[in-house]
Amino acid sequence: MRQSREKELVAKLAKARSDAEAADTRSELESLRTKPLRPATMLLVRRATRELSQDKPGDAIEDLGAALALQGDVAVLWRMRAQARLAGGDTDGAVSDLGIATLHDADDAVNWETLTAVEDARSDGPAALKAWQHAMTLDPKIPGADKRLEKLRLKAFGQPT
């Protein structure tokens, strides 16, 4: 049931007619993706979120690792730890976590947005551009998508002549 609803929402997001519809669909998808988290896991996620806001990525990575030990089958946790690793400058670890996240949920546009940020931080323009293009196929209404696409194209291929 959950997977069929998720597929419906992924399709709805790709065809959203307005920014508001896309935002609502994004929110519903994220709620659906985090729904399987048990209370103990949610406590660790909340603590990690707070630690990231306090610029403590190492502590957040540790807490998200503990969350993954509890529920390693929940793809969104791998993405969250990848985001924390990116914040801490561990781009290799972030790529590794995103590999697992996308293996479990290839239709999560946020996975691909995060991969874009990681590849950009690694100065791999073509990989960042490819990840962003995939994110845009899943969620064409990402705020600032077209501007970001153009910036990534310039980084990947330089100024057109």
mmCIF file of C-alpha atoms in Angstrom:
data_model
loop_
_atom_site.group_PDB
_atom_site.id
_atom_site.type_symbol
_atom_site.label_atom_id
_atom_site.label_comp_id
_atom_site.label_asym_id
_atom_site.label_seq_id
_atom_site.Cartn_x
_atom_site.Cartn_y
_atom_site.Cartn_z
ATOM 1 C CA MET A 1 0.000 0.000 0.000
ATOM 2 C CA ARG A 2 2.718 2.466 1.034
ATOM 3 C CA GLN A 3 4.800 1.739 -2.063
ATOM 4 C CA SER A 4 1.877 2.232 -4.428
ATOM 5 C CA ARG A 5 1.033 5.554 -2.733
ATOM 6 C CA GLU A 6 4.669 6.587 -3.000
ATOM 7 C CA LYS A 7 4.704 5.748 -6.734
ATOM 8 C CA GLU A 8 1.520 7.806 -7.201
ATOM 9 C CA LEU A 9 3.098 10.782 -5.432
ATOM 10 C CA VAL A 10 6.336 10.489 -7.415
ATOM 11 C CA ALA A 11 4.299 10.615 -10.635
ATOM 12 C CA LYS A 12 2.235 13.522 -9.294
ATOM 13 C CA LEU A 13 5.386 15.466 -8.400
ATOM 14 C CA ALA A 14 6.832 14.990 -11.875
ATOM 15 C CA LYS A 15 3.633 16.461 -13.373
ATOM 16 C CA ALA A 16 2.864 19.137 -10.783
ATOM 17 C CA ARG A 17 1.225 22.156 -12.416
ATOM 18 C CA SER A 18 2.185 24.693 -9.787
ATOM 19 C CA ASP A 19 4.878 25.367 -7.221
ATOM 20 C CA ALA A 20 2.290 24.970 -4.457
ATOM 21 C CA GLU A 21 1.171 21.559 -5.739
ATOM 22 C CA ALA A 22 4.800 20.451 -5.969
ATOM 23 C CA ALA A 23 5.544 21.674 -2.439
ATOM 24 C CA ASP A 24 2.523 19.836 -1.039
ATOM 25 C CA THR A 25 3.493 16.658 -2.876
ATOM 26 C CA ARG A 26 7.114 16.924 -1.685
ATOM 27 C CA SER A 27 5.908 17.269 1.880
ATOM 28 C CA GLU A 28 3.576 14.281 1.577
ATOM 29 C CA LEU A 29 6.362 12.181 0.062
ATOM 30 C CA GLU A 30 8.769 13.069 2.868
ATOM 31 C CA SER A 31 6.119 12.198 5.459
ATOM 32 C CA LEU A 32 5.546 8.865 3.767
ATOM 33 C CA ARG A 33 9.283 8.161 3.615
ATOM 34 C CA THR A 34 9.785 8.934 7.304
ATOM 35 C CA LYS A 35 6.620 7.169 8.495
ATOM 36 C CA PRO A 36 8.367 3.819 9.147
ATOM 37 C CA LEU A 37 10.747 5.447 11.649
ATOM 38 C CA ARG A 38 10.217 4.109 15.145
ATOM 39 C CA PRO A 39 10.219 6.459 18.171
ATOM 40 C CA ALA A 40 13.812 5.697 19.208
ATOM 41 C CA THR A 41 14.995 6.328 15.646
ATOM 42 C CA MET A 42 13.027 9.577 15.468
ATOM 43 C CA LEU A 43 14.709 10.791 18.666
ATOM 44 C CA LEU A 44 18.108 10.214 17.072
ATOM 45 C CA VAL A 45 17.009 11.974 13.864
ATOM 46 C CA ARG A 46 15.710 14.984 15.793
ATOM 47 C CA ARG A 47 18.946 15.173 17.780
ATOM 48 C CA ALA A 48 21.004 14.929 14.591
ATOM 49 C CA THR A 49 18.927 17.716 13.010
ATOM 50 C CA ARG A 50 19.547 19.914 16.032
ATOM 51 C CA GLU A 51 23.278 19.115 15.954
ATOM 52 C CA LEU A 52 23.491 20.047 12.282
ATOM 53 C CA SER A 53 21.792 23.364 13.009
ATOM 54 C CA GLN A 54 24.436 23.913 15.705
ATOM 55 C CA ASP A 55 27.214 23.169 13.174
ATOM 56 C CA LYS A 56 28.133 19.841 14.798
ATOM 57 C CA PRO A 57 28.146 17.465 11.805
ATOM 58 C CA GLY A 58 30.318 14.885 13.564
ATOM 59 C CA ASP A 59 27.764 14.451 16.331
ATOM 60 C CA ALA A 60 24.952 14.304 13.771
ATOM 61 C CA ILE A 61 26.792 11.631 11.777
ATOM 62 C CA GLU A 62 27.221 9.589 14.934
ATOM 63 C CA ASP A 63 23.525 9.841 15.831
ATOM 64 C CA LEU A 64 22.438 9.004 12.301
ATOM 65 C CA GLY A 65 24.775 6.011 12.357
ATOM 66 C CA ALA A 66 22.972 4.849 15.507
ATOM 67 C CA ALA A 67 19.629 5.412 13.737
ATOM 68 C CA LEU A 68 20.848 3.300 10.828
ATOM 69 C CA ALA A 69 21.874 0.563 13.256
ATOM 70 C CA LEU A 70 18.252 0.499 14.404
ATOM 71 C CA GLN A 71 16.581 0.833 10.995
ATOM 72 C CA GLY A 72 19.107 0.483 8.198
ATOM 73 C CA ASP A 73 16.370 -0.509 5.766
ATOM 74 C CA VAL A 74 14.868 3.009 5.730
ATOM 75 C CA ALA A 75 16.370 4.813 2.735
ATOM 76 C CA VAL A 76 15.742 8.332 4.023
ATOM 77 C CA LEU A 77 18.172 7.693 6.918
ATOM 78 C CA TRP A 78 20.990 7.014 4.454
ATOM 79 C CA ARG A 79 20.213 10.305 2.711
ATOM 80 C CA MET A 80 20.178 12.169 6.012
ATOM 81 C CA ARG A 81 23.561 10.776 6.987
ATOM 82 C CA ALA A 82 24.895 11.658 3.534
ATOM 83 C CA GLN A 83 23.744 15.241 4.100
ATOM 84 C CA ALA A 84 25.468 15.293 7.488
ATOM 85 C CA ARG A 85 28.640 13.846 5.970
ATOM 86 C CA LEU A 86 28.564 16.519 3.279
ATOM 87 C CA ALA A 87 28.195 19.186 5.963
ATOM 88 C CA GLY A 88 31.249 17.681 7.663
ATOM 89 C CA GLY A 89 33.266 17.636 4.429
ATOM 90 C CA ASP A 90 33.234 13.851 3.979
ATOM 91 C CA THR A 91 32.210 13.707 0.334
ATOM 92 C CA ASP A 92 33.367 10.096 -0.131
ATOM 93 C CA GLY A 93 31.206 8.974 2.798
ATOM 94 C CA ALA A 94 28.303 11.013 1.433
ATOM 95 C CA VAL A 95 28.574 9.336 -1.980
ATOM 96 C CA SER A 96 28.677 5.933 -0.311
ATOM 97 C CA ASP A 97 25.541 6.665 1.727
ATOM 98 C CA LEU A 98 23.741 8.096 -1.291
ATOM 99 C CA GLY A 99 24.543 4.947 -3.224
ATOM 100 C CA ILE A 100 22.614 2.953 -0.634
ATOM 101 C CA ALA A 101 19.837 5.552 -0.439
ATOM 102 C CA THR A 102 19.274 5.523 -4.201
ATOM 103 C CA LEU A 103 19.486 1.733 -4.304
ATOM 104 C CA HIS A 104 16.516 1.629 -1.921
ATOM 105 C CA ASP A 105 14.682 4.696 -3.310
ATOM 106 C CA ALA A 106 15.844 5.833 -6.733
ATOM 107 C CA ASP A 107 12.739 8.031 -7.075
ATOM 108 C CA ASP A 108 13.672 10.342 -4.195
ATOM 109 C CA ALA A 109 14.532 13.653 -5.849
ATOM 110 C CA VAL A 110 16.224 14.831 -2.638
ATOM 111 C CA ASN A 111 18.745 11.984 -2.991
ATOM 112 C CA TRP A 112 19.661 13.365 -6.395
ATOM 113 C CA GLU A 113 19.718 16.978 -5.173
ATOM 114 C CA THR A 114 22.077 15.890 -2.408
ATOM 115 C CA LEU A 115 24.245 13.996 -4.892
ATOM 116 C CA THR A 116 24.407 17.172 -6.974
ATOM 117 C CA ALA A 117 25.716 19.096 -3.964
ATOM 118 C CA VAL A 118 28.251 16.372 -3.189
ATOM 119 C CA GLU A 119 29.566 16.187 -6.759
ATOM 120 C CA ASP A 120 29.700 19.977 -6.901
ATOM 121 C CA ALA A 121 31.741 19.990 -3.664
ATOM 122 C CA ARG A 122 34.058 17.433 -5.273
ATOM 123 C CA SER A 123 34.422 19.751 -8.305
ATOM 124 C CA ASP A 124 33.003 17.107 -10.635
ATOM 125 C CA GLY A 125 30.908 19.382 -12.838
ATOM 126 C CA PRO A 126 29.652 16.752 -15.286
ATOM 127 C CA ALA A 127 28.552 14.401 -12.478
ATOM 128 C CA ALA A 128 26.838 17.254 -10.624
ATOM 129 C CA LEU A 129 25.024 18.289 -13.795
ATOM 130 C CA LYS A 130 23.885 14.732 -14.511
ATOM 131 C CA ALA A 131 22.583 14.288 -10.952
ATOM 132 C CA TRP A 132 20.739 17.622 -11.146
ATOM 133 C CA GLN A 133 19.145 16.727 -14.459
ATOM 134 C CA HIS A 134 17.873 13.513 -12.890
ATOM 135 C CA ALA A 135 16.529 15.416 -9.882
ATOM 136 C CA MET A 136 14.686 17.728 -12.271
ATOM 137 C CA THR A 137 13.046 14.805 -14.080
ATOM 138 C CA LEU A 138 11.672 13.647 -10.718
ATOM 139 C CA ASP A 139 10.783 17.158 -9.501
ATOM 140 C CA PRO A 140 10.681 19.769 -12.282
ATOM 141 C CA LYS A 141 9.416 22.441 -9.863
ATOM 142 C CA ILE A 142 12.459 22.426 -7.567
ATOM 143 C CA PRO A 143 12.821 26.047 -6.449
ATOM 144 C CA GLY A 144 15.533 27.710 -8.523
ATOM 145 C CA ALA A 145 15.950 24.631 -10.730
ATOM 146 C CA ASP A 146 16.610 26.417 -14.018
ATOM 147 C CA LYS A 147 19.167 28.827 -12.557
ATOM 148 C CA ARG A 148 20.964 25.962 -10.845
ATOM 149 C CA LEU A 149 20.907 23.957 -14.075
ATOM 150 C CA GLU A 150 22.556 26.817 -15.942
ATOM 151 C CA LYS A 151 25.234 27.289 -13.260
ATOM 152 C CA LEU A 152 26.005 23.583 -13.305
ATOM 153 C CA ARG A 153 26.216 23.576 -17.109
ATOM 154 C CA LEU A 154 28.734 26.426 -16.947
ATOM 155 C CA LYS A 155 30.809 24.569 -14.354
ATOM 156 C CA ALA A 156 30.672 21.358 -16.367
ATOM 157 C CA PHE A 157 31.333 22.734 -19.830
ATOM 158 C CA GLY A 158 32.383 26.355 -19.482
ATOM 159 C CA GLN A 159 31.033 29.378 -21.281
ATOM 160 C CA PRO A 160 29.463 28.650 -24.706
ATOM 161 C CA THR A 161 31.198 30.304 -27.630
#
